[in-house]
């Protein structure tokens, strides 16, 4: 079903296939974005590698919604929260309910936020941004560091010294470029208080993506993702998803560079 | 020679060897002139419905079907939760679950039973050497999360661990290794 599209603004509603409409109205395990990428692509010029499409104008250019379903989140135990006694009031909008004192996240809300976060990550990667993974927990430290190495990005999973962001030039002894995005796999440190880097990133105007559990404060995180941050299988899922989003962003950047050098 | 030809002529498929053919019994009949007509119908029937060894042979020699992961019906999160093991558990206090040991430090066994947290249990005296990484054990849950409010604080303090007692061993790689020897 190929449509010939003109360079003029396209009414994507008309071109959206009917089954996609029913999916949007339907179940949370399959959610499609509002625009179909295929139908909004402009015809490429002769010899062009990529279509002439501005990724920023697209709600989900890197198709991150295809990376996971609510079922995947469920199987990775993302919906488990802590007890009611350690609940942070600000996390209440993300909670589905409590089962005999144990809180459960609403995975529909989580899925929405995770898509936003992955989309943002992919865009940052596509614009050649430095991404820093931050996690604090001996169980997941190695996994996070390995993920960062595999994406060719950076990770900090050790004790955070005071002025790493706010006094970087003095700490590192030279003019330092700070990261363009911080991804927190835990926003709490080992003593269950908020990680210093959350506040410091906000001070230095660095956008943050963070997995916030029921005992975390989501206020300072730019793209909070409410979910379980304690179980290794959840952290594995997050690492996998962020790695894939970054890979997609970098792939687009490479294609674009190849096109420009031609 | 006649025998071979008869078998090939029947739609006795490529998957069958001479010996395994369920239609082999028809070979005998085809030599009898009276049952000549019956042969074709029997082979057709057998072709559609194989039983016993023939069916098993077919199943195990054909290429395995890859099960797709898409669910047949779309599920909502609410229905996923309602049908989950956590809800089936009811009141977790005192319930018996299966866990698997994912880490061992001396006499401490770190056991994951499908919940947010793992639990740590001491190695029991009986069959102690069989409690290794990868062993499946039975646990009785005491608490799903060790957290409580301390005097003077506004929020609970959590240990990020569950509390359970070891009931018994289900299977262990150490045991299998010993049996293999």
XYZ file of C-alpha atoms in Angstrom:
443
model
C 0.000 0.000 0.000
C 2.290 2.760 -1.242
C 1.216 6.388 -1.154
C 2.834 9.068 -3.261
C 3.232 12.030 -0.987
C 3.809 15.615 -1.988
C 6.217 17.953 -0.286
C 3.287 19.982 1.030
C 2.090 19.359 4.596
C 0.359 16.001 4.744
C -2.854 15.210 6.544
C -1.621 12.139 8.359
C -5.055 11.333 9.721
C -6.285 10.455 6.253
C -3.372 8.198 5.510
C -3.387 6.332 8.805
C -4.533 2.755 8.227
C -7.800 1.855 9.916
C -6.367 -0.910 12.075
C -4.039 1.610 13.705
C -7.013 3.696 14.797
C -8.598 0.737 16.564
C -5.282 -0.013 18.233
C -5.029 3.505 19.645
C -8.486 3.191 21.150
C -7.853 -0.322 22.296
C -5.574 -1.941 24.775
C -2.574 -0.638 26.593
C -0.336 -3.454 25.476
C -0.132 -1.981 21.977
C 0.057 1.741 21.533
C 0.833 3.443 18.260
C 1.996 7.012 17.845
C -0.265 9.527 16.152
C 1.739 9.653 12.928
C 2.926 6.821 10.785
C 6.527 7.438 9.783
C 6.164 5.686 6.437
C 3.301 7.894 5.316
C 4.946 11.190 6.191
C 8.247 10.538 4.453
C 8.882 12.929 1.606
C 10.254 11.509 -1.632
C 14.051 11.439 -1.400
C 16.223 13.414 -3.785
C 18.437 11.562 -6.201
C 21.344 10.030 -4.353
C 20.035 10.964 -0.917
C 20.596 8.377 1.783
C 17.866 9.533 4.162
C 14.508 11.185 3.525
C 14.313 14.948 3.970
C 12.470 14.814 7.266
C 13.152 16.816 10.382
C 13.235 14.381 13.323
C 12.228 17.104 15.756
C 8.890 17.589 14.032
C 7.941 13.959 14.567
C 6.425 12.724 17.865
C 8.245 9.380 17.685
C 10.860 9.556 14.957
C 12.935 6.663 16.292
C 9.869 4.445 16.834
C 10.664 3.785 20.467
C 7.109 2.610 21.035
C 8.084 -0.602 19.256
C 10.861 -1.368 21.715
C 8.596 -2.688 24.453
C 5.019 -3.484 25.449
C 3.280 -3.273 28.797
C 3.570 -7.064 28.939
C 7.378 -6.809 28.781
C 7.314 -4.341 31.665
C 5.044 -6.664 33.619
C 7.282 -9.682 33.058
C 10.309 -7.677 34.174
C 8.519 -6.848 37.480
C 8.507 -3.104 36.803
C 5.141 -2.663 38.531
C 6.366 -3.657 42.020
C 6.757 -0.823 44.475
C 7.797 -0.563 48.103
C 5.493 -0.541 51.129
C 2.949 2.173 51.789
C 4.982 3.389 54.737
C 7.875 4.545 52.550
C 5.711 6.191 49.894
C 6.687 9.669 48.746
C 3.509 11.762 48.391
C 4.656 13.089 45.019
C 4.646 9.549 43.556
C 0.926 9.083 44.175
C -0.197 9.954 40.619
C 1.860 7.046 39.242
C 0.498 4.381 41.593
C -2.212 1.966 40.461
C -2.998 0.850 43.985
C -1.718 -1.052 46.936
C -1.928 -4.811 47.440
C -1.976 -5.623 51.147
C 0.378 -2.740 51.862
C 2.629 -3.210 48.839
C 2.328 -0.541 46.156
C 1.801 -1.334 42.485
C 2.694 1.053 39.667
C 0.263 1.753 36.876
C 2.128 0.368 33.895
C 0.091 2.356 31.388
C 1.421 5.556 32.916
C 4.897 4.040 33.162
C 4.792 3.020 29.508
C 3.884 6.559 28.462
C 6.727 8.069 30.476
C 9.208 5.456 29.336
C 8.389 6.191 25.715
C 8.967 9.894 26.307
C 12.277 9.151 28.003
C 13.493 6.765 25.289
C 12.490 9.192 22.549
C 14.399 11.990 24.260
C 17.449 9.765 24.748
C 17.465 8.777 21.085
C 17.265 12.417 20.025
C 20.147 13.382 22.301
C 22.228 10.525 20.893
C 21.367 11.591 17.348
C 22.608 15.113 18.060
C 25.974 13.824 19.312
C 25.228 14.320 22.980
C 27.204 12.864 25.867
C 25.086 10.538 27.967
C 25.974 9.600 31.528
C 24.432 6.562 33.215
C 24.208 6.922 36.980
C 23.320 4.071 39.307
C 24.095 3.398 42.908
C 23.815 -0.168 44.059
C 26.419 -2.880 44.066
C 24.061 -5.421 42.514
C 23.555 -3.476 39.287
C 26.749 -1.438 39.054
C 28.540 -3.801 36.714
C 25.553 -4.165 34.409
C 25.157 -0.395 34.080
C 28.847 0.110 33.379
C 28.778 -2.634 30.774
C 25.717 -1.095 29.095
C 27.444 2.280 28.928
C 30.554 0.742 27.424
C 28.477 -1.084 24.802
C 26.753 2.157 23.757
C 30.061 4.007 23.772
C 28.691 6.356 26.409
C 29.617 6.962 30.022
C 28.663 5.662 33.463
C 29.211 6.690 37.069
C 28.255 4.040 39.601
C 30.620 4.874 42.460
C 30.688 7.367 45.295
C 29.814 10.806 43.977
C 32.275 13.456 45.047
C 30.818 16.861 45.838
C 31.677 19.121 42.932
C 31.751 16.755 39.999
C 29.236 18.881 38.061
C 29.246 22.158 39.956
C 33.013 22.462 40.285
C 34.105 20.353 37.342
C 36.981 22.505 36.105
C 38.618 22.405 39.514
C 37.891 18.705 40.085
C 39.302 17.541 36.777
C 41.949 20.207 36.445
C 40.963 21.255 32.929
C 38.040 22.760 31.038
C 35.386 20.069 31.188
C 32.427 19.357 28.966
C 29.539 18.186 31.105
C 27.137 15.466 29.921
C 24.139 16.453 27.831
C 21.899 13.876 29.473
C 22.013 11.961 32.746
C 20.146 8.652 32.959
C 19.511 7.548 36.517
C 18.842 3.842 37.015
C 18.381 4.688 40.733
C 17.675 8.208 41.906
C 18.504 7.179 45.472
C 21.962 6.459 46.765
C 23.029 3.656 49.086
C 21.707 5.432 52.187
C 18.264 5.970 50.590
C 18.574 9.738 50.204
C 18.361 11.453 46.861
C 21.482 11.195 44.722
C 23.430 14.455 44.657
C 23.662 14.320 40.869
C 19.886 14.814 40.500
C 20.080 18.222 42.165
C 23.394 19.108 40.535
C 22.169 18.268 37.021
C 19.218 20.560 37.614
C 21.634 23.277 38.759
C 23.793 22.883 35.645
C 20.752 22.712 33.335
C 21.470 19.146 32.310
C 18.277 17.255 31.420
C 17.787 14.018 33.333
C 15.944 10.777 32.749
C 15.377 8.808 35.947
C 13.709 5.612 37.120
C 11.739 6.728 40.167
C 10.501 4.178 42.659
C 7.739 4.750 45.231
C 10.203 6.144 47.768
C 11.826 8.624 45.349
C 11.161 12.308 44.659
C 10.331 12.777 40.965
C 10.341 16.599 41.050
C 13.830 17.410 39.839
C 13.974 14.697 37.189
C 13.124 16.023 33.708
C 11.752 12.740 32.362
C 10.792 10.584 35.347
C 9.927 6.967 34.631
C 7.933 5.525 37.530
C 8.919 1.906 38.050
C 10.834 -0.663 40.019
C 14.525 0.116 40.406
C 15.477 -2.623 42.846
C 15.080 -5.886 40.950
C 17.986 -6.837 38.653
C 15.654 -7.985 35.863
C 13.930 -4.577 35.739
C 17.277 -2.806 35.584
C 18.326 -5.201 32.814
C 15.238 -4.268 30.843
C 15.867 -0.533 31.269
C 19.503 -0.927 30.235
C 18.471 -2.879 27.166
C 15.884 -0.266 26.169
C 18.162 2.726 26.681
C 20.951 1.012 24.814
C 18.653 0.342 21.873
C 17.346 3.932 21.860
C 20.885 5.304 21.876
C 21.874 2.903 19.106
C 18.993 4.112 16.947
C 19.908 7.721 17.533
C 23.525 7.122 16.599
C 22.563 5.143 13.520
C 20.490 8.071 12.265
C 23.382 10.441 12.946
C 25.751 8.214 10.955
C 23.350 8.068 8.015
C 22.937 11.817 8.067
C 26.701 12.384 8.136
C 27.160 9.968 5.255
C 24.571 11.896 3.281
C 26.160 15.246 4.011
C 29.653 14.145 3.002
C 28.389 12.999 -0.424
C 12.160 -55.183 -6.120
C 8.407 -55.265 -6.333
C 8.250 -54.533 -2.643
C 10.279 -51.336 -3.023
C 8.251 -50.060 -5.905
C 4.997 -50.565 -4.100
C 6.111 -48.489 -1.186
C 7.343 -45.671 -3.366
C 4.123 -45.563 -5.280
C 2.066 -45.120 -2.172
C 2.108 -41.593 -0.949
C 4.255 -42.858 1.800
C 6.136 -39.690 2.329
C 9.693 -38.645 2.260
C 9.900 -38.563 6.013
C 9.456 -42.243 6.404
C 12.093 -44.834 6.061
C 11.106 -48.233 4.841
C 11.013 -49.708 8.282
C 9.098 -46.925 9.952
C 6.386 -46.606 7.379
C 2.951 -47.066 8.804
C 1.796 -47.984 5.346
C 4.154 -50.895 5.326
C 1.332 -53.144 6.312
C -0.336 -52.284 3.025
C 2.542 -53.765 1.110
C 1.481 -57.207 2.176
C -2.080 -56.517 1.105
C -1.140 -55.248 -2.300
C 0.256 -58.653 -3.168
C -3.214 -60.095 -2.582
C -5.314 -59.361 -5.592
C -8.559 -59.176 -3.620
C -7.494 -56.230 -1.444
C -6.112 -54.135 -4.260
C -8.814 -51.487 -3.994
C -8.575 -51.170 -0.272
C -4.920 -50.187 -0.369
C -5.422 -46.706 -1.790
C -8.140 -45.774 0.668
C -6.166 -47.042 3.595
C -3.124 -45.038 2.610
C -5.224 -41.915 2.277
C -6.657 -42.416 5.739
C -3.263 -43.112 7.211
C -1.847 -40.069 5.542
C -4.285 -37.820 7.345
C -4.193 -39.407 10.781
C -1.023 -41.001 11.928
C -0.793 -42.542 15.331
C 1.701 -44.066 17.654
C 5.262 -44.282 16.447
C 4.486 -42.690 13.084
C 3.060 -39.586 14.678
C 5.914 -39.319 17.140
C 8.406 -39.750 14.320
C 6.750 -36.993 12.333
C 6.690 -34.670 15.280
C 10.316 -35.105 16.172
C 11.791 -35.055 12.685
C 9.933 -32.054 11.332
C 11.269 -28.541 11.859
C 10.086 -27.050 15.151
C 7.496 -24.297 14.976
C 8.669 -21.046 16.449
C 6.091 -19.869 18.944
C 5.289 -16.205 18.379
C 5.261 -14.081 21.454
C 2.217 -12.006 20.560
C -0.724 -12.843 22.822
C -3.881 -14.037 21.132
C -5.997 -11.429 22.816
C -4.864 -7.952 23.820
C -4.465 -7.703 27.590
C -4.824 -4.635 29.761
C -2.491 -4.022 32.666
C -5.393 -4.470 35.066
C -6.115 -7.951 33.710
C -2.418 -8.871 33.735
C -2.241 -7.902 37.379
C -5.502 -9.625 38.289
C -4.255 -12.910 36.829
C -0.743 -12.609 38.219
C 0.912 -14.839 40.801
C 1.080 -11.979 43.300
C -2.709 -11.773 43.500
C -3.001 -15.563 43.583
C -0.769 -15.542 46.643
C -3.295 -13.662 48.747
C -1.841 -12.773 52.121
C 1.863 -13.527 51.604
C 2.447 -14.284 55.288
C 3.047 -18.015 55.638
C 2.723 -18.920 51.971
C 5.069 -21.430 50.351
C 6.769 -20.396 47.104
C 9.595 -21.718 44.940
C 12.749 -19.728 44.552
C 16.101 -20.189 42.921
C 19.459 -19.433 44.424
C 21.325 -16.827 42.399
C 24.222 -16.073 44.717
C 26.042 -17.809 47.540
C 28.348 -16.129 50.060
C 29.739 -18.681 52.485
C 26.718 -19.968 54.370
C 24.323 -17.267 53.118
C 22.049 -18.156 50.219
C 20.558 -15.303 48.165
C 17.260 -16.586 46.817
C 15.040 -14.943 44.214
C 11.381 -16.009 44.234
C 9.869 -13.698 41.630
C 9.209 -10.725 43.825
C 10.777 -7.264 43.879
C 13.336 -8.348 46.461
C 15.367 -11.450 47.100
C 15.684 -13.128 50.490
C 18.774 -14.325 52.295
C 18.656 -17.626 54.164
C 21.333 -19.514 56.049
C 22.467 -22.813 54.597
C 20.641 -25.681 56.331
C 22.541 -28.455 58.068
C 20.877 -31.228 56.075
C 22.196 -31.611 52.471
C 24.122 -28.392 52.847
C 26.450 -29.040 49.923
C 23.529 -29.266 47.467
C 22.526 -25.623 47.959
C 24.464 -24.094 45.106
C 23.779 -21.391 42.544
C 20.939 -22.519 40.304
C 19.294 -24.768 42.874
C 15.505 -24.593 43.212
C 14.238 -24.353 46.756
C 10.974 -24.089 48.591
C 10.435 -21.089 50.862
C 7.868 -20.036 53.406
C 7.414 -16.263 53.264
C 7.481 -14.378 56.539
C 7.500 -10.857 55.074
C 7.676 -9.559 51.525
C 9.690 -6.514 52.506
C 11.655 -5.878 55.680
C 10.712 -2.274 56.325
C 9.363 -0.505 59.373
C 8.943 2.968 60.847
C 11.547 3.959 63.393
C 10.830 6.424 66.146
C 11.292 9.984 65.053
C 11.251 9.421 61.301
C 8.455 10.362 58.947
C 8.968 7.429 56.566
C 9.750 3.729 56.816
C 13.280 2.505 56.590
C 13.630 -0.459 54.229
C 16.262 -3.161 54.116
C 15.560 -3.931 50.434
C 15.141 -7.609 51.284
C 12.343 -10.074 51.862
C 12.220 -12.486 54.772
C 11.596 -16.193 54.290
C 12.553 -19.544 55.768
C 13.890 -22.441 53.761
C 11.507 -25.374 53.744
C 13.327 -27.733 51.439
C 15.217 -28.370 48.248
C 13.417 -29.117 44.988
C 16.287 -29.677 42.613
C 19.950 -28.886 42.518
C 22.633 -28.946 39.842
C 24.992 -30.476 42.422
C 22.632 -33.402 42.862
C 22.333 -33.958 39.112
C 26.081 -33.879 38.745
C 26.441 -36.508 41.411
C 23.820 -38.714 39.758
C 25.593 -38.405 36.431
C 28.823 -39.692 37.906
